[in-house]
Coordinates of C-alpha atoms in Angstrom, one line a residue:
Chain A
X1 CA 106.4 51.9 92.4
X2 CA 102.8 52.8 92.4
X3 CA 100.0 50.4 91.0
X4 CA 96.5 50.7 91.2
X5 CA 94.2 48.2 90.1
X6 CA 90.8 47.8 89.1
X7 CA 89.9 44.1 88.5
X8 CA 86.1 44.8 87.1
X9 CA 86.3 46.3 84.2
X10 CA 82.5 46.8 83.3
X11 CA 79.7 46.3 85.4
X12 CA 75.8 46.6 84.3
X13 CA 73.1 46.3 87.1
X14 CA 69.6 47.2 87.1
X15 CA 68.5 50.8 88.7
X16 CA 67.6 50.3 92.4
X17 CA 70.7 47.7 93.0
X18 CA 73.6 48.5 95.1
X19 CA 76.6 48.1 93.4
X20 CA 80.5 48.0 94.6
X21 CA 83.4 48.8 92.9
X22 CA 87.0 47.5 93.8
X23 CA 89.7 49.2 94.2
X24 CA 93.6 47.5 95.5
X25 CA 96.6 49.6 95.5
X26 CA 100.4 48.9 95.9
X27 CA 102.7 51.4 97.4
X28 CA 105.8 51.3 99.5
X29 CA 105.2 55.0 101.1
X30 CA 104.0 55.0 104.3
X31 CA 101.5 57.8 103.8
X32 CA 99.6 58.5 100.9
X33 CA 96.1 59.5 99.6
X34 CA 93.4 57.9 97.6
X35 CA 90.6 59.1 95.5
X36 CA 87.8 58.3 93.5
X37 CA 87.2 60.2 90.2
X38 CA 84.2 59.6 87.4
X39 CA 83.5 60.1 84.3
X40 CA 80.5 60.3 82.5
X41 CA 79.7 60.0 79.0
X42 CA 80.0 63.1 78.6
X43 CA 84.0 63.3 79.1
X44 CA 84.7 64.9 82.1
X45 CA 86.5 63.8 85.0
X46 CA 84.8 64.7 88.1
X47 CA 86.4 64.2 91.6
X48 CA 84.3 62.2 94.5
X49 CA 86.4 61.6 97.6
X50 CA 89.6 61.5 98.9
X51 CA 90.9 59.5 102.0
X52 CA 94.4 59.8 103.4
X53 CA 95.9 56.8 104.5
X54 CA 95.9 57.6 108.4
X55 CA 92.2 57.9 108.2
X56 CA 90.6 54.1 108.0
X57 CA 87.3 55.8 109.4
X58 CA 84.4 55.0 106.3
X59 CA 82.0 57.4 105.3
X60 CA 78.9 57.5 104.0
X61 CA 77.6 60.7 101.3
X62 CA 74.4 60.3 100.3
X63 CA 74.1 57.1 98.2
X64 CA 78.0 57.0 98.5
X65 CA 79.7 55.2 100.4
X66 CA 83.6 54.5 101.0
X67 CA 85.2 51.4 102.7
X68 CA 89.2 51.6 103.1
X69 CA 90.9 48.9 104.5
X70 CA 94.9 49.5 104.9
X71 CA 95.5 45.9 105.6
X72 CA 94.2 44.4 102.4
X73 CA 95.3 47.7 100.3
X74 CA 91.8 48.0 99.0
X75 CA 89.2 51.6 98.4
X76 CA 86.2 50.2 97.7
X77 CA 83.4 52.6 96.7
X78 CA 79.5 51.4 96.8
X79 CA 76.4 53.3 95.4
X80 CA 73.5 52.3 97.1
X81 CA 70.0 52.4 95.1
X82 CA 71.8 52.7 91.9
X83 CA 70.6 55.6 89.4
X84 CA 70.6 55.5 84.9
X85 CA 72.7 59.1 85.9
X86 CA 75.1 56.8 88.0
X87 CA 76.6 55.4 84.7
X88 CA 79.8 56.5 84.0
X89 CA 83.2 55.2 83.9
X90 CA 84.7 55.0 87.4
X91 CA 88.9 55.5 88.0
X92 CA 90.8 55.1 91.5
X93 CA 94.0 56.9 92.2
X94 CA 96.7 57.1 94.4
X95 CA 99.4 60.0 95.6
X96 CA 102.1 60.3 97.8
X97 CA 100.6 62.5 100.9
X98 CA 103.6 64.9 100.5
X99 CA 104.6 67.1 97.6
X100 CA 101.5 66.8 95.6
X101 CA 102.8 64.2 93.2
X102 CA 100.6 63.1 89.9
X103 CA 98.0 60.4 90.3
X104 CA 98.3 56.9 89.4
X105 CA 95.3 56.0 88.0
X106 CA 93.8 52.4 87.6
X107 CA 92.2 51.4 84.4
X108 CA 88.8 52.0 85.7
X109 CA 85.7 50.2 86.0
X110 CA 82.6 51.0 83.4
X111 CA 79.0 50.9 85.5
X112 CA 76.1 50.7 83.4
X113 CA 72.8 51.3 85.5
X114 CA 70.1 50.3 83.5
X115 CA 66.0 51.2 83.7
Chain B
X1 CA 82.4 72.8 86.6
X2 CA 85.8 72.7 88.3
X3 CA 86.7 76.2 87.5
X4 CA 89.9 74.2 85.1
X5 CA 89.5 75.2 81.0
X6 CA 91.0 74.0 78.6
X7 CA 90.7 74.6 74.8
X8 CA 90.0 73.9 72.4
X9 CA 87.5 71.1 73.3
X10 CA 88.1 69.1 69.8
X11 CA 91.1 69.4 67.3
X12 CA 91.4 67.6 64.1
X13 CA 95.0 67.7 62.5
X14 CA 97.0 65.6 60.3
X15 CA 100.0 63.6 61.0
X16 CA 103.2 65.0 61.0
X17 CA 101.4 68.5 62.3
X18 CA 102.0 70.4 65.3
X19 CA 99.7 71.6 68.1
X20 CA 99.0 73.6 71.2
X21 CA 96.3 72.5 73.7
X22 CA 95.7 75.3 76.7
X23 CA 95.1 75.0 80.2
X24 CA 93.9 77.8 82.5
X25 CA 93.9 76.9 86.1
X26 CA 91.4 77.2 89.1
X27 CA 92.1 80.8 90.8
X28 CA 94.4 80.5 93.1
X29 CA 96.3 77.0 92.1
X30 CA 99.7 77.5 91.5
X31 CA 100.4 73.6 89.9
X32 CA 99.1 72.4 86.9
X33 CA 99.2 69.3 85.4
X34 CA 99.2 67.2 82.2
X35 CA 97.4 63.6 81.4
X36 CA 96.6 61.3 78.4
X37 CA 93.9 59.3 78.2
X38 CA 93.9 56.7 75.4
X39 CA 92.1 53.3 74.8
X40 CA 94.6 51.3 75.4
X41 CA 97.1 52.8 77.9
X42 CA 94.7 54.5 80.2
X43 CA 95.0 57.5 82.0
X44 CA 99.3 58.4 82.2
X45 CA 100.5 61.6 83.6
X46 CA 102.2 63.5 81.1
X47 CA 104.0 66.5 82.9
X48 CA 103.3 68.9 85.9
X49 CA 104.4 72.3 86.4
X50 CA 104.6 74.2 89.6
X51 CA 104.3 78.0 89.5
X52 CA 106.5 78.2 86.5
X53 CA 108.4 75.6 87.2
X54 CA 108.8 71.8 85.9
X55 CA 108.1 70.2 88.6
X56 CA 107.7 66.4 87.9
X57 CA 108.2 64.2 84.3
X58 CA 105.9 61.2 83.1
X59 CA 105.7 59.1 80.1
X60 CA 106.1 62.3 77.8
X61 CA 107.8 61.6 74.5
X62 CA 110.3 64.0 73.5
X63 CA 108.1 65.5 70.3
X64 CA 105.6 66.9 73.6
X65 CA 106.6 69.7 75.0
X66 CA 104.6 72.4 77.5
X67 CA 105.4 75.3 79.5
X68 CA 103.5 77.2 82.3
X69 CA 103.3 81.6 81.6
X70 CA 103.8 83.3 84.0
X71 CA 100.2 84.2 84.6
X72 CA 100.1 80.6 85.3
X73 CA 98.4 79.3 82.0
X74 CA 100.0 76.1 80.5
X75 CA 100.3 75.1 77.0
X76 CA 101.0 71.4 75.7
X77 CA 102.8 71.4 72.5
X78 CA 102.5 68.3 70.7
X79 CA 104.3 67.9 67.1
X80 CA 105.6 65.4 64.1
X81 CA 102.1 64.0 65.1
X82 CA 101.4 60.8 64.6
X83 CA 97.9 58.2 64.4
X84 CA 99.0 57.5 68.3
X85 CA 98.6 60.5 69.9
X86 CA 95.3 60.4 69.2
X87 CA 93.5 60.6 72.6
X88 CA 91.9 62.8 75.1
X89 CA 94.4 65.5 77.0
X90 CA 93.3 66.5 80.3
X91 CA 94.6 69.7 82.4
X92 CA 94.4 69.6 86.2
X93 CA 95.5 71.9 88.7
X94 CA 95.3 72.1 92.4
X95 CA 97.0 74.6 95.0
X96 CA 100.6 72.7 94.7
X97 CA 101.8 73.3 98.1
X98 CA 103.8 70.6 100.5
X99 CA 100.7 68.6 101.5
X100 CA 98.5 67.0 98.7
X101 CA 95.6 68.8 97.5
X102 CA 92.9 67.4 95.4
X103 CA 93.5 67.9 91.8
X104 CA 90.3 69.1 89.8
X105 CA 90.0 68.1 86.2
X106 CA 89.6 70.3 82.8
X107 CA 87.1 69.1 80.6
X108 CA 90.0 67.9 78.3
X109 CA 90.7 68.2 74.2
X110 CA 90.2 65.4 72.2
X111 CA 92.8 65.0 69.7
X112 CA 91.8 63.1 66.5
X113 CA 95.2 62.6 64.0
X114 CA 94.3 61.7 60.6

């Protein structure tokens, strides 16, 4: 079976700070795809990034940045130079690669920048 | 916006009532699917339906219900509500072919039973 987990489960910094948010998954398929999804106060989910699992390559968007390891199971996300519009409650998913299966989402993390 | 609505954005009802939450889809996507969000168990796929078709079955009790029309609108039918079910319903959709596609969010209803 599918698990995601997300061990913090709030995190406040101050505006400017870099902040990182974990992310480890368990699955026994050999291909699958990750994603990161938040949601502000305002209710909405809003999809970041997805990375499928033959791509190990990070990325950097902006102030957002993406480090997937396969060999410790972990899609860590990190906002540099953290903004007050930043806060928001922040889920990690998972999906089989094939067959566009439903999301397994972990019980997300809740970042509070603050001014 | 995700091009994903859903309505009504709030509903209010009683327990032991019955109601439908919609979901229209992005143009184009064919799958659409159904998730709970409550406080204490998270985000949990409810259902997914493929072009009119189930397609895959989560942790939906058997007083849920939803179908997908043929114009590819979904409704969720909820009934013999109870203080549980309380929570926030999101619609997603995405194109629903073999390979996975991203799945863009609704901004969800927000069920309140009383």
């Amino acid at each position: 079976a599918q698990k995601v987990t997300q061990a913090q489960t709030e995190i406040s910094v101050v505006e400017k700070e870099d902040v990182t948010l974990d992310c480890v998954y368990e699955t026994r398929d050999t291909t699958y795809y990750l994603f990161w999804y938040k949601q502000p106060p305002s209710g909405e989910l809003v999809f970041l990034i997805r990375r499928n699992s033959f791509d190990e390559q990070n990325e950097i968007s902006g102030r957002y940045s993406w480090n997937f390891q396969k060999s410790t199971s972990s899609f860590n996300f990190t906002i540099t130079a953290s903004q007050v519009v930043d806060s928001a409650v922040y889920f990690c998913a998972l999906s089989e690669a094939q067959g566009n299966t439903p999301l397994v989402f972990g019980k997300g993390t809740r970042l509070s920048v603050i001014a | 916006d995700s091009g994903v609505t859903q309505t009504p954005k709030h509903l209010i009802t009683a327990t032991g009532q019955r109601v439908t939450l919609r979901c229209s889809p992005r143009s184009g996507d064919l799958s659409v699917y159904w998730y709970q969000q409550s406080l204490d168990q998270g985000l949990q796929f409810l259902i997914q339906y493929y072009n009119g078709e189930e397609r895959a079955k989560g942790n939906i009790l058997e007083r849920f219900s939803a179908q997908q029309f043929p114009d590819l609108h979904s409704e969720l039918n909820l009934s013999s509500l109870e203080l549980g079910d309380s929570a926030l319903y999101f619609c997603a959709s995405n194109l629903g072919g073999v390979s996975t596609d991203t799945q863009y969010f609704g901004p969800g209803t927000r069920l309140t039973v009383l």
